[in-house]
Coordinates of C-alpha atoms and ligand atoms in Angstrom, one line a residue:
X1 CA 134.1 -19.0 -47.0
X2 CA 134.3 -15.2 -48.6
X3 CA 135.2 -15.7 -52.1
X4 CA 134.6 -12.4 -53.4
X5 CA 132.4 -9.6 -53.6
X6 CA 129.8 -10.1 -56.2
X7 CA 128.3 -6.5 -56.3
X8 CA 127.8 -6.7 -60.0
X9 CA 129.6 -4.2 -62.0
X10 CA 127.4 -1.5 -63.5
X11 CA 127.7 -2.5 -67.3
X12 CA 126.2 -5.4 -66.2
X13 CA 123.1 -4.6 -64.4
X14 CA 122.6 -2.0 -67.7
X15 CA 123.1 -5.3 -69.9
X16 CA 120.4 -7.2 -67.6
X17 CA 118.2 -4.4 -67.7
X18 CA 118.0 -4.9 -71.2
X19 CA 118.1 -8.3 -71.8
X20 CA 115.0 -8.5 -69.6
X21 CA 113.0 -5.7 -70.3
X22 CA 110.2 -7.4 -70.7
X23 CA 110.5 -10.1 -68.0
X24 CA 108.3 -10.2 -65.6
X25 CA 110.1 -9.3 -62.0
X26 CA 108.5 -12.3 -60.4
X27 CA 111.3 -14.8 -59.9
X28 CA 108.8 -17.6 -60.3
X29 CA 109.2 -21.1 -61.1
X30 CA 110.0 -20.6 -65.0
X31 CA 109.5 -23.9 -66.8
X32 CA 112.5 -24.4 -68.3
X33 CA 113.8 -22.7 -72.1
X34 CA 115.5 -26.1 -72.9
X35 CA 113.7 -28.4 -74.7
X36 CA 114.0 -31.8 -72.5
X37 CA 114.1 -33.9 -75.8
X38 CA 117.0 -36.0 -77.2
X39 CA 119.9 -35.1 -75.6
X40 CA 121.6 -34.0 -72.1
X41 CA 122.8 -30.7 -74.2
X42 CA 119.1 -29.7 -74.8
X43 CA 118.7 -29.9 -70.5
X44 CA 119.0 -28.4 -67.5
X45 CA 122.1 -30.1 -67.4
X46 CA 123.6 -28.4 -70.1
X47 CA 126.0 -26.6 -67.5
X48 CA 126.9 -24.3 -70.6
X49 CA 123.5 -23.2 -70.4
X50 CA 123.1 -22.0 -73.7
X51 CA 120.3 -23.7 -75.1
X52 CA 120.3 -25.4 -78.9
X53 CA 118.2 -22.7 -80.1
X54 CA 119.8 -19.6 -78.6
X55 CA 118.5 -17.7 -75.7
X56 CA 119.8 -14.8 -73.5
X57 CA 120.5 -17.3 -70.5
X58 CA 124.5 -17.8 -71.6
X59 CA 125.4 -14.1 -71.6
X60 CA 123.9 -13.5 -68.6
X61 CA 125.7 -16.5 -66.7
X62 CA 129.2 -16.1 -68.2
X63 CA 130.3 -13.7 -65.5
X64 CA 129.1 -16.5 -62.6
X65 CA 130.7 -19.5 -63.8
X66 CA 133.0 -21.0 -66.9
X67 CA 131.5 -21.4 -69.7
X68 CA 133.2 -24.6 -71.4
X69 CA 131.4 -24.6 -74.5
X70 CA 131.2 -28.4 -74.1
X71 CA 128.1 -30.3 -72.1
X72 CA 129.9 -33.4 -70.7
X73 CA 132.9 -31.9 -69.4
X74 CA 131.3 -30.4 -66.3
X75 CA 130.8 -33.9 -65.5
X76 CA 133.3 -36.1 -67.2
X77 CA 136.3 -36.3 -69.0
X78 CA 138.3 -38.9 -71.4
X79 CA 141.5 -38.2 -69.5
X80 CA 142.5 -36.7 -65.8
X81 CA 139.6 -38.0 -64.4
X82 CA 138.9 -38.5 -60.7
X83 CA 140.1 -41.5 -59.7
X84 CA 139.6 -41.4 -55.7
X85 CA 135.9 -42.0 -56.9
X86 CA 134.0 -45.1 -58.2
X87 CA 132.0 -43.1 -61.0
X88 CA 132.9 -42.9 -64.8
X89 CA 135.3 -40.8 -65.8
X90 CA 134.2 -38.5 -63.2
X91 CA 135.4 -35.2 -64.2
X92 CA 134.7 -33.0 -61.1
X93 CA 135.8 -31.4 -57.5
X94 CA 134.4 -33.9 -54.8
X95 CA 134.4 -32.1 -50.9
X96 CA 134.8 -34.5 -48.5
X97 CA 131.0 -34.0 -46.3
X98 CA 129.3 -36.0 -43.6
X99 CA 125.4 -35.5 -44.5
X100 CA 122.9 -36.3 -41.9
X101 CA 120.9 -38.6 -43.4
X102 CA 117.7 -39.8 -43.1
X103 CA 118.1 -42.7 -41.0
X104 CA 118.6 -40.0 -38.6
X105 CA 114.9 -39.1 -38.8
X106 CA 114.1 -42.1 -36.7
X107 CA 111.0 -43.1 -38.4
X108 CA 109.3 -46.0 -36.1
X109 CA 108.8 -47.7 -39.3
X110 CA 112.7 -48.1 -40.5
X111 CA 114.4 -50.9 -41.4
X112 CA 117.3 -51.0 -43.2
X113 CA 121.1 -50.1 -42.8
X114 CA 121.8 -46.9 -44.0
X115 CA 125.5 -45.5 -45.1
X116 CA 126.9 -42.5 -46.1
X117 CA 125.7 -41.6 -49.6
X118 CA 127.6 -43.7 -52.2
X119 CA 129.4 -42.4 -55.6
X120 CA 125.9 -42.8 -57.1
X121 CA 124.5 -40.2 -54.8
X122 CA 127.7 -37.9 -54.2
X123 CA 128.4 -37.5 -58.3
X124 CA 124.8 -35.6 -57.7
X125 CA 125.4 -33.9 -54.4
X126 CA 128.7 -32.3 -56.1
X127 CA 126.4 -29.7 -57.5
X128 CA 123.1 -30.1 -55.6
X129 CA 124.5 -30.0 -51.9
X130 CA 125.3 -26.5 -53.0
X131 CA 128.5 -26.4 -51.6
X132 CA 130.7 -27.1 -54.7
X133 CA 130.4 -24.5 -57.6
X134 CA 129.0 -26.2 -61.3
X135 CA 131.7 -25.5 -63.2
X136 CA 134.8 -27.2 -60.8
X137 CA 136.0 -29.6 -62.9
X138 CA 139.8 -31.4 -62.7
X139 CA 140.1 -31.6 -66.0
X140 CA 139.5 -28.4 -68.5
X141 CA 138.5 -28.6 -72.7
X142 CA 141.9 -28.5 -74.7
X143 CA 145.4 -29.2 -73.4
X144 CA 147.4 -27.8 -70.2
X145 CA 144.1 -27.1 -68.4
X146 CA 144.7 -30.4 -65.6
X147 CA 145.0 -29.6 -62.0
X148 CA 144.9 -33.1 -60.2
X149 CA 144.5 -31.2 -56.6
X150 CA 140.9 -29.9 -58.1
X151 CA 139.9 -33.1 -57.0
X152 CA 139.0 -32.9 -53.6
X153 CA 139.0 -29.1 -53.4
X154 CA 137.7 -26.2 -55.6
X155 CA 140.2 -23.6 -56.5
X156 CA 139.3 -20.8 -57.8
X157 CA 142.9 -19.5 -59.5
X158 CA 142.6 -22.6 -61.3
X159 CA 139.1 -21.6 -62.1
X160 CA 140.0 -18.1 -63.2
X161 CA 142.7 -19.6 -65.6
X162 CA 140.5 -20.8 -68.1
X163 CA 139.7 -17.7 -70.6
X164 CA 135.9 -18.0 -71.6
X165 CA 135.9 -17.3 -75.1
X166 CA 132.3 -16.1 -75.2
X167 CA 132.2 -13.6 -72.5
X168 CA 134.5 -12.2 -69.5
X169 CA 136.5 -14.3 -67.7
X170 CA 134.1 -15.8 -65.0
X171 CA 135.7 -14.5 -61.7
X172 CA 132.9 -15.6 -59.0
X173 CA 132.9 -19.4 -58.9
X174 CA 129.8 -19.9 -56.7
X175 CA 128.1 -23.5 -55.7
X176 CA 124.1 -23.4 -56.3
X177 CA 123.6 -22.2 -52.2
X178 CA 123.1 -19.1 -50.9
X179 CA 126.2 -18.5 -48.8
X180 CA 126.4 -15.0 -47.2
X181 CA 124.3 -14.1 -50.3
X182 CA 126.0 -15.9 -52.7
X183 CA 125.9 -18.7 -54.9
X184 CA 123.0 -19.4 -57.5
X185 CA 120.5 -18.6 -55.4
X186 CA 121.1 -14.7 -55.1
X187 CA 119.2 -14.6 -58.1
X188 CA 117.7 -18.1 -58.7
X189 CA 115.2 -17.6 -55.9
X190 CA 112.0 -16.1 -54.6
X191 CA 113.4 -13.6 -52.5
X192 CA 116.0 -12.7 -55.0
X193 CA 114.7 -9.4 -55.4
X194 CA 116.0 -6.8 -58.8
X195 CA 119.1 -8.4 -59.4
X196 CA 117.2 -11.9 -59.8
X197 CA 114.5 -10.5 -62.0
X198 CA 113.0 -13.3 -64.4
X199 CA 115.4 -16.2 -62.8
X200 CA 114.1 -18.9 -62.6
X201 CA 113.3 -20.4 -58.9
X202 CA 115.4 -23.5 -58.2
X203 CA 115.9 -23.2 -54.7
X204 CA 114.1 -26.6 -54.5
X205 CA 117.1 -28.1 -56.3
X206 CA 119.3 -27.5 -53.7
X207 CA 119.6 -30.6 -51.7
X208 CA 121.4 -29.2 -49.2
X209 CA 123.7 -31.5 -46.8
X210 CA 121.0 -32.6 -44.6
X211 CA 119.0 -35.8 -46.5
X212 CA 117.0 -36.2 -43.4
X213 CA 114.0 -34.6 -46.1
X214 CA 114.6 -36.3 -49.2
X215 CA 114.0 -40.4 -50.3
X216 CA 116.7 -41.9 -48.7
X217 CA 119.9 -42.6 -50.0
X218 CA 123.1 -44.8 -49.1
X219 CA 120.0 -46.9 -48.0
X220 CA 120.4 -51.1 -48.3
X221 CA 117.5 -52.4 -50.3
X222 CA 116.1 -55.4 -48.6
X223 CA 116.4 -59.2 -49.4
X224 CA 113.7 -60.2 -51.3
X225 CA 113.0 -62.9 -48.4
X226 CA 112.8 -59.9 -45.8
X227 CA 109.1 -60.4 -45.6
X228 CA 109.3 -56.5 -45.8
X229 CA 106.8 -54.7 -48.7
X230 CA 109.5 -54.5 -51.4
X231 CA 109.5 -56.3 -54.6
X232 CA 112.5 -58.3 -56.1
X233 CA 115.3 -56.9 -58.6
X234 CA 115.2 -59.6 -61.7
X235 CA 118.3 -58.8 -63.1
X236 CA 122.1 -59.0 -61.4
X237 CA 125.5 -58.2 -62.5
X238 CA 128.5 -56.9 -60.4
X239 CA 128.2 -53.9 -58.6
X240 CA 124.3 -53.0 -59.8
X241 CA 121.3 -54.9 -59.7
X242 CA 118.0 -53.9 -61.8
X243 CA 114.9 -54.0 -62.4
X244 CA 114.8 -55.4 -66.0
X245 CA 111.4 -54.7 -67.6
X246 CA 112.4 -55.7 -70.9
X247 CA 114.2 -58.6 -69.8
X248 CA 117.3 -57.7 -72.3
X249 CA 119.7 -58.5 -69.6
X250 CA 121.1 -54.5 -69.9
X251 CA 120.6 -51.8 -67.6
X252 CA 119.0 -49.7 -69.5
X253 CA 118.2 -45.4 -68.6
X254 CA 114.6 -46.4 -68.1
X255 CA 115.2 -49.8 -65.7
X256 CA 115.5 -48.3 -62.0
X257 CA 118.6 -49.7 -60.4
X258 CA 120.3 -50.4 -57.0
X259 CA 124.6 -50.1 -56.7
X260 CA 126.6 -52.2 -54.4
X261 CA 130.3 -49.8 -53.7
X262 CA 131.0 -52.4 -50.8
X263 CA 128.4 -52.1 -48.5
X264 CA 125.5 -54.2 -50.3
X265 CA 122.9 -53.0 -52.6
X266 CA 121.5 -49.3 -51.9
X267 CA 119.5 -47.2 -53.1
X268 CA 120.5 -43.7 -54.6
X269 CA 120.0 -40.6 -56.4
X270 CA 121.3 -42.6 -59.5
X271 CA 118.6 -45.1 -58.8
X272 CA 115.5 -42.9 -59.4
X273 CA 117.2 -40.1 -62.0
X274 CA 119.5 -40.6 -64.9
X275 CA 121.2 -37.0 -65.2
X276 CA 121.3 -37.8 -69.3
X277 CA 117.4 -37.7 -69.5
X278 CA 115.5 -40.6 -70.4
X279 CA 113.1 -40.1 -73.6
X280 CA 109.0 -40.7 -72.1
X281 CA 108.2 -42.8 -75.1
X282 CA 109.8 -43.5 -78.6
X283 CA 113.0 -42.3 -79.9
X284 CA 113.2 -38.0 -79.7
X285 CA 109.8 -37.7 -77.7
X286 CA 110.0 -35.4 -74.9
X287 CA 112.1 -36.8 -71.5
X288 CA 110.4 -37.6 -68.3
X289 CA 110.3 -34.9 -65.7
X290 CA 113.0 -34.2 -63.4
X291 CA 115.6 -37.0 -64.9
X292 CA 113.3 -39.6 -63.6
X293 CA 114.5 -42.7 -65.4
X294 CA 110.6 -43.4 -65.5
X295 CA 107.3 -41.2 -65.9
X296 CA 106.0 -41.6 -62.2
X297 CA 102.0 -41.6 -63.3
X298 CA 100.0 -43.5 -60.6
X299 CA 103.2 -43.7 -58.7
X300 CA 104.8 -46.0 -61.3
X301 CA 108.0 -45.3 -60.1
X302 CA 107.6 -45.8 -56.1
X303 CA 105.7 -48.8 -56.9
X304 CA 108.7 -50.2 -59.1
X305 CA 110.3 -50.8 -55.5
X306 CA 107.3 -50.5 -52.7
X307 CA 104.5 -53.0 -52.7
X308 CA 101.8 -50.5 -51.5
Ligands
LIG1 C1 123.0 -12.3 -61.7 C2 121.9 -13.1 -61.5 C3 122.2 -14.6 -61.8 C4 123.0 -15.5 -61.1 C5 124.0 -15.1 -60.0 C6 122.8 -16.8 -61.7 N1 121.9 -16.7 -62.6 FE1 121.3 -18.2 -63.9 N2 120.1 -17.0 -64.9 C7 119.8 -15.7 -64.6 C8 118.8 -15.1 -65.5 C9 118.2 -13.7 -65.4 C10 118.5 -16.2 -66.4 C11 117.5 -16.1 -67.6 C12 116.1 -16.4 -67.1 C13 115.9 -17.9 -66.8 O1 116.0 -18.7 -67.7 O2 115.7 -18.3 -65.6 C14 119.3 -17.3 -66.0 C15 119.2 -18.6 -66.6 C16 119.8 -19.7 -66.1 C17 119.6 -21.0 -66.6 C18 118.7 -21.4 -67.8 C19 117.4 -21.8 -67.3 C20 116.5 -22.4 -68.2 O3 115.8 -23.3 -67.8 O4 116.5 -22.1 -69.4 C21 120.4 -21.9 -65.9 C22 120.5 -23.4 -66.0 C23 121.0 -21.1 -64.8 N3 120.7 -19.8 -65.0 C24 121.8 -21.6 -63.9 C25 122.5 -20.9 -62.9 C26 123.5 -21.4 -62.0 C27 123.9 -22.9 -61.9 C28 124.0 -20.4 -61.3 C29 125.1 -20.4 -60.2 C30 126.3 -20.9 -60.7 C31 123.3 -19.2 -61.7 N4 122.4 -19.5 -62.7 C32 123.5 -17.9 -61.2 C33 120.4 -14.9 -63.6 C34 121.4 -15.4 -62.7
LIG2 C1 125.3 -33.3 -64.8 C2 126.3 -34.3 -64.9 C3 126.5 -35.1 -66.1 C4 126.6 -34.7 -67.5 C5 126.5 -33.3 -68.0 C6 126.9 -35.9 -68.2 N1 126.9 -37.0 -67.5 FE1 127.3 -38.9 -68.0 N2 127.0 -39.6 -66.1 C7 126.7 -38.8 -65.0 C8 126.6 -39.6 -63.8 C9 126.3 -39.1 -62.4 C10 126.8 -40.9 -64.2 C11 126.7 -42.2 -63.4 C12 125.3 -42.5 -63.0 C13 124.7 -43.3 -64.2 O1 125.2 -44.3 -64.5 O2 123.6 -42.8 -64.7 C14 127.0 -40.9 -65.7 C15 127.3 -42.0 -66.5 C16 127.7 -41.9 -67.8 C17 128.1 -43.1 -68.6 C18 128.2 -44.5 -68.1 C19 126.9 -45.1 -67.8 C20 125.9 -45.1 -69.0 O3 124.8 -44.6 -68.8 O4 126.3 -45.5 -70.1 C21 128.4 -42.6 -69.8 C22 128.9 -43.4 -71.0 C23 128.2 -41.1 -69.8 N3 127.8 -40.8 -68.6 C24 128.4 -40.3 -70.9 C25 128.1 -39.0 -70.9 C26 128.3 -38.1 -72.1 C27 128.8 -38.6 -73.5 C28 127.9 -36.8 -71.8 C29 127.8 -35.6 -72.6 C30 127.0 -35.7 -73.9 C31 127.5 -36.9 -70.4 N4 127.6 -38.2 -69.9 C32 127.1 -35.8 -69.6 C33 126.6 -37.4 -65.0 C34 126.7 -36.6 -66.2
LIG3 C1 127.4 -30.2 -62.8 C2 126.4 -29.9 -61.7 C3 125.3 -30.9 -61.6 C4 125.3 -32.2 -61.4 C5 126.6 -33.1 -61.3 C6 124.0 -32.7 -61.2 N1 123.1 -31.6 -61.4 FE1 121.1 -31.7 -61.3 N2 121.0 -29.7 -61.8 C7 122.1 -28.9 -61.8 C8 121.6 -27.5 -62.0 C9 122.5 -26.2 -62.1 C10 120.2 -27.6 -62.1 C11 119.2 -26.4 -62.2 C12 119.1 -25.9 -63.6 C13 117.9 -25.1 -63.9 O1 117.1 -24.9 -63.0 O2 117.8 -24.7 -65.0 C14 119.8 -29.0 -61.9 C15 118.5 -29.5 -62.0 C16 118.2 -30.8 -61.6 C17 116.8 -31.2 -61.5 C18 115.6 -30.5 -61.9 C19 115.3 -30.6 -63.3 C20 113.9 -30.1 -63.8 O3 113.7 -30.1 -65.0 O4 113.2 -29.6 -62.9 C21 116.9 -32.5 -61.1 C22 115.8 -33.5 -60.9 C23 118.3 -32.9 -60.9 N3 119.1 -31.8 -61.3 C24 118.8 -34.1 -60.5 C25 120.1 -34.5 -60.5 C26 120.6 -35.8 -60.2 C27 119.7 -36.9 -59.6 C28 122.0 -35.8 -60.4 C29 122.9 -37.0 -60.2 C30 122.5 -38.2 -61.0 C31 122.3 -34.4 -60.8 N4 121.2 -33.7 -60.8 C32 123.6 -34.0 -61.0 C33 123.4 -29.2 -61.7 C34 123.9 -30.5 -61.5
LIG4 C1 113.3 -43.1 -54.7 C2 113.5 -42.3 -55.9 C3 114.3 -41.0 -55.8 C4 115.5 -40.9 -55.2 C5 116.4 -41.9 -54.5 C6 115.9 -39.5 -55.4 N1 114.9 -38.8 -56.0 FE1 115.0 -36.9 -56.7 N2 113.1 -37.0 -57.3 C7 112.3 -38.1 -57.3 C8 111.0 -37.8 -57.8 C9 109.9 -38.8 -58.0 C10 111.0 -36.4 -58.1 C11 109.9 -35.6 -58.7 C12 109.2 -34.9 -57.6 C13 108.1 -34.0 -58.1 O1 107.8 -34.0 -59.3 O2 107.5 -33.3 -57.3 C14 112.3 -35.9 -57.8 C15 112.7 -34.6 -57.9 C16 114.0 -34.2 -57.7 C17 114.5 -32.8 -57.9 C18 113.7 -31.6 -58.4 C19 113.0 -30.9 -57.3 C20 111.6 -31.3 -57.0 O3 111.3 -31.6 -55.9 O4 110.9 -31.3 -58.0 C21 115.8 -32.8 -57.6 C22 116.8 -31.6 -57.7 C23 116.2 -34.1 -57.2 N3 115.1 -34.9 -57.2 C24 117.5 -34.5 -56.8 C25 117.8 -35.7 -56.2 C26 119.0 -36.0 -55.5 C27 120.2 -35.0 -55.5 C28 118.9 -37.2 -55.0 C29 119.9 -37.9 -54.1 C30 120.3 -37.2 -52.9 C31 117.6 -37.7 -55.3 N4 116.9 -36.8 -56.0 C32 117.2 -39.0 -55.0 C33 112.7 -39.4 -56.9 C34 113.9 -39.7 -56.3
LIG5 C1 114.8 -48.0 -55.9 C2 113.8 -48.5 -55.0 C3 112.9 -47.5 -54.4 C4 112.1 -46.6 -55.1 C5 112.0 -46.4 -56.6 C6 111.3 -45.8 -54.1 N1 111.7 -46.3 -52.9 FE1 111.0 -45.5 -51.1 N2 112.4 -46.6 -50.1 C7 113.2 -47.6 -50.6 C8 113.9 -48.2 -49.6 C9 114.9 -49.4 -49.7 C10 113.6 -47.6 -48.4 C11 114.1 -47.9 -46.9 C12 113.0 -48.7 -46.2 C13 113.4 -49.1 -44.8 O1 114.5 -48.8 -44.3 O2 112.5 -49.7 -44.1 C14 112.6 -46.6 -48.7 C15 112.0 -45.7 -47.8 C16 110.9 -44.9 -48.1 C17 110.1 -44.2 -47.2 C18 110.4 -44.1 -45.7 C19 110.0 -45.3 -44.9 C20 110.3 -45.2 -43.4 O3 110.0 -46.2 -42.7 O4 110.7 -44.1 -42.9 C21 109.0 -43.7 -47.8 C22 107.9 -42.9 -47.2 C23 109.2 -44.0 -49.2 N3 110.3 -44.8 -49.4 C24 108.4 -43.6 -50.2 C25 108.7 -43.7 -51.6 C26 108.0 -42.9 -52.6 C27 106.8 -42.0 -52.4 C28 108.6 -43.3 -53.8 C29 108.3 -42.8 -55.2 C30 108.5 -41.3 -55.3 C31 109.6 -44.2 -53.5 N4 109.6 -44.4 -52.1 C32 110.4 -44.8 -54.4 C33 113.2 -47.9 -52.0 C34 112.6 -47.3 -53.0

């Protein structure tokens, strides 16, 4: 689809110009300005992308997406919330999508029944399928900013009604692909070129719609008398089993876990990451890389699952 043309107006290059005078043009892999410590709001998941301490990243997004000025709402909200979904509160525009999955890889080694990515999975792919832009959301901060029909499809006159209050009104509402050289990635990548000076590279966070090279997901975990090389969940309540290392009976951010929507237990994105970040050691130490819900030194994570 064409949205609209996102020649960037002149002002605006002059304003990037300046705001990255001293970047280097390399469109590299930038580790990341927020902290990863404490709280969703200090990560890459701060849709609002305005890091606690300041930083120039804000201005220059405000003209690609709404800025909210609140961190959940991009994912959920307390009222309006999606409720063709099994997620909590689940705040944003799900596309309907058949992903090719990896069970379609044929691996001579596969075992197990494989579905369509569950709510687990799809609350991620909203974003990192790159097909829905960051900021669709059903529900907007404050009153009379509801539109129930955002729910399955992103509109961008909703979009454009909501006034930004810290820069222009965000008129380009783009998903995180590059679609006829739009979307994040037309300055988020490698190949970006002057208008993508000193962005960061996440091209390899775009998941894309085929999962055929990513862990699989929608994917039945095996009975633990299979006989196959998996080891047993030890804790069990409706709809999630876990693997309780603390034995406190509570999923907890750290515990890697398994959903059941209807069609048995399965691994998914959810099962692996915790989009809130989960803290490496004590209380405020820094979170594990990439939303894992554990550190995976000496492949502690695969291992939680695999018996290799
Ligand atoms: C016009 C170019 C441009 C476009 C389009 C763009 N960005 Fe950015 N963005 C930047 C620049 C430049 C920075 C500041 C340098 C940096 O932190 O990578 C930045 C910073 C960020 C940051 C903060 C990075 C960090 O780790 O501190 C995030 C997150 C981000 N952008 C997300 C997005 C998303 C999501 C989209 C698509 C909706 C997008 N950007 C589209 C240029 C752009
Ligand atoms: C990038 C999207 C995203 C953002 C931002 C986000 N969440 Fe979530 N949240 C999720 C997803 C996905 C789930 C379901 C998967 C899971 O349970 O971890 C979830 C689950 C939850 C749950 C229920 C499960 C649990 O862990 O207790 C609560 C409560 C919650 N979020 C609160 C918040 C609050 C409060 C904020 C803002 C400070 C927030 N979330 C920001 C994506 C997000
Ligand atoms: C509201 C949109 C949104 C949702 C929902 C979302 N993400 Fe993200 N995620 C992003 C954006 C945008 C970035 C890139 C930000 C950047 O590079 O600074 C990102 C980055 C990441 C990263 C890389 C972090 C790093 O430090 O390198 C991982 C891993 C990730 N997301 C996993 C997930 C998983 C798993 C889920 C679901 C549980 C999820 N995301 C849900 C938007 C989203
Ligand atoms: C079996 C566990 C597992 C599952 C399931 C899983 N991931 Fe990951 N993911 C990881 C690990 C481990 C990393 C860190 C890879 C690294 O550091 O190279 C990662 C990294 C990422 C990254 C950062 C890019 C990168 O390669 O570093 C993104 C984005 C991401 N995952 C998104 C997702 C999404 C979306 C899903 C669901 C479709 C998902 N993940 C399912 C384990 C998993
Ligand atoms: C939450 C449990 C879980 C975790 C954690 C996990 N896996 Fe898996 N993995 C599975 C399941 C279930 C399958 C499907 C196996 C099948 O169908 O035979 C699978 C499949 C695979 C496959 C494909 C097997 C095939 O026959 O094609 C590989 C390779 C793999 N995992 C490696 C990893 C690695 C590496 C990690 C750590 C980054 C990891 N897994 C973490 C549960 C997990």
């Amino acid at each position: 689809m064409r949205v609209k043309d996102t020649r960037l107006p002149g002002w605006f290059v002059a304003c990037l110009l300046v705001v990255l005078g001293t970047a280097a043009w390399a469109d590299a892999d930038l580790p990341t300005k927020f902290g990863n410590q404490r709280s969703v709001a200090n990560t890459r998941h701060n849709m609002t992308q305005r890091q606690a301490s300041g930083g120039p990243s804000g201005a220059i997004m405000d003209p690609y997406r709404n800025d909210y000025a609140e961190v959940c709402v991009y994912c959920h909200a307390p009222h309006g919330a999606n409720a063709n979904v099994a997620l909590p509160l689940w705040n944003r525009t799900m596309k309907a999508t058949t992903y090719t999955t990896y069970a379609q890889l044929g691996t001579s080694s596969w075992t197990q029944p494989v579905s369509q990515p569950g709510p687990n999975s799809l609350a991620c792919l909203s974003c990192h399928d790159g097909q829905v832009a960051v900021d669709s959301i059903i529900n907007m901060p404050g009153s009379g900013g509801y539109s129930g029909a955002q729910s399955g499809a992103q509109s961008n006159s909703f979009l454009n009604a909501w006034t930004n209050t810290r820069g222009p009104d965000a008129s380009v509402h783009i998903g995180m692909s590059p679609v006829a050289n739009q979307g994040c990635l037309a300055c988020h990548s490698s190949g970006a070129g002057f208008v993508g000076a000193g962005a960061t590279d996440f091209s390899i966070f775009v998941v894309g719609t085929d999962l055929r090279n990513d862990h699989p997901v929608g994917v039945k975990y095996p009975a633990a008398d299979s006989g196959l090389d998996f080891k047993p969940t030890n804790a069990a309540r409706p709809g999630m089993k876990w693997f309780d290392t603390d034995n406190d009976l509570r999923p907890d951010a750290r515990e890697v876990r398994l959903y059941d929507s209807g069609d048995g237990f399965m691994v998914e994105c959810a099962s692996c990451h915790d989009p809130h970040g989960v803290p490496s050691g004590g209380a405020g130490s820094a979170f594990n890389p990439t939303f894992l819900r554990m550190g995976n030194s000496a492949s502690a994570l695969c291992l939680t699952c695999h018996t290799k």
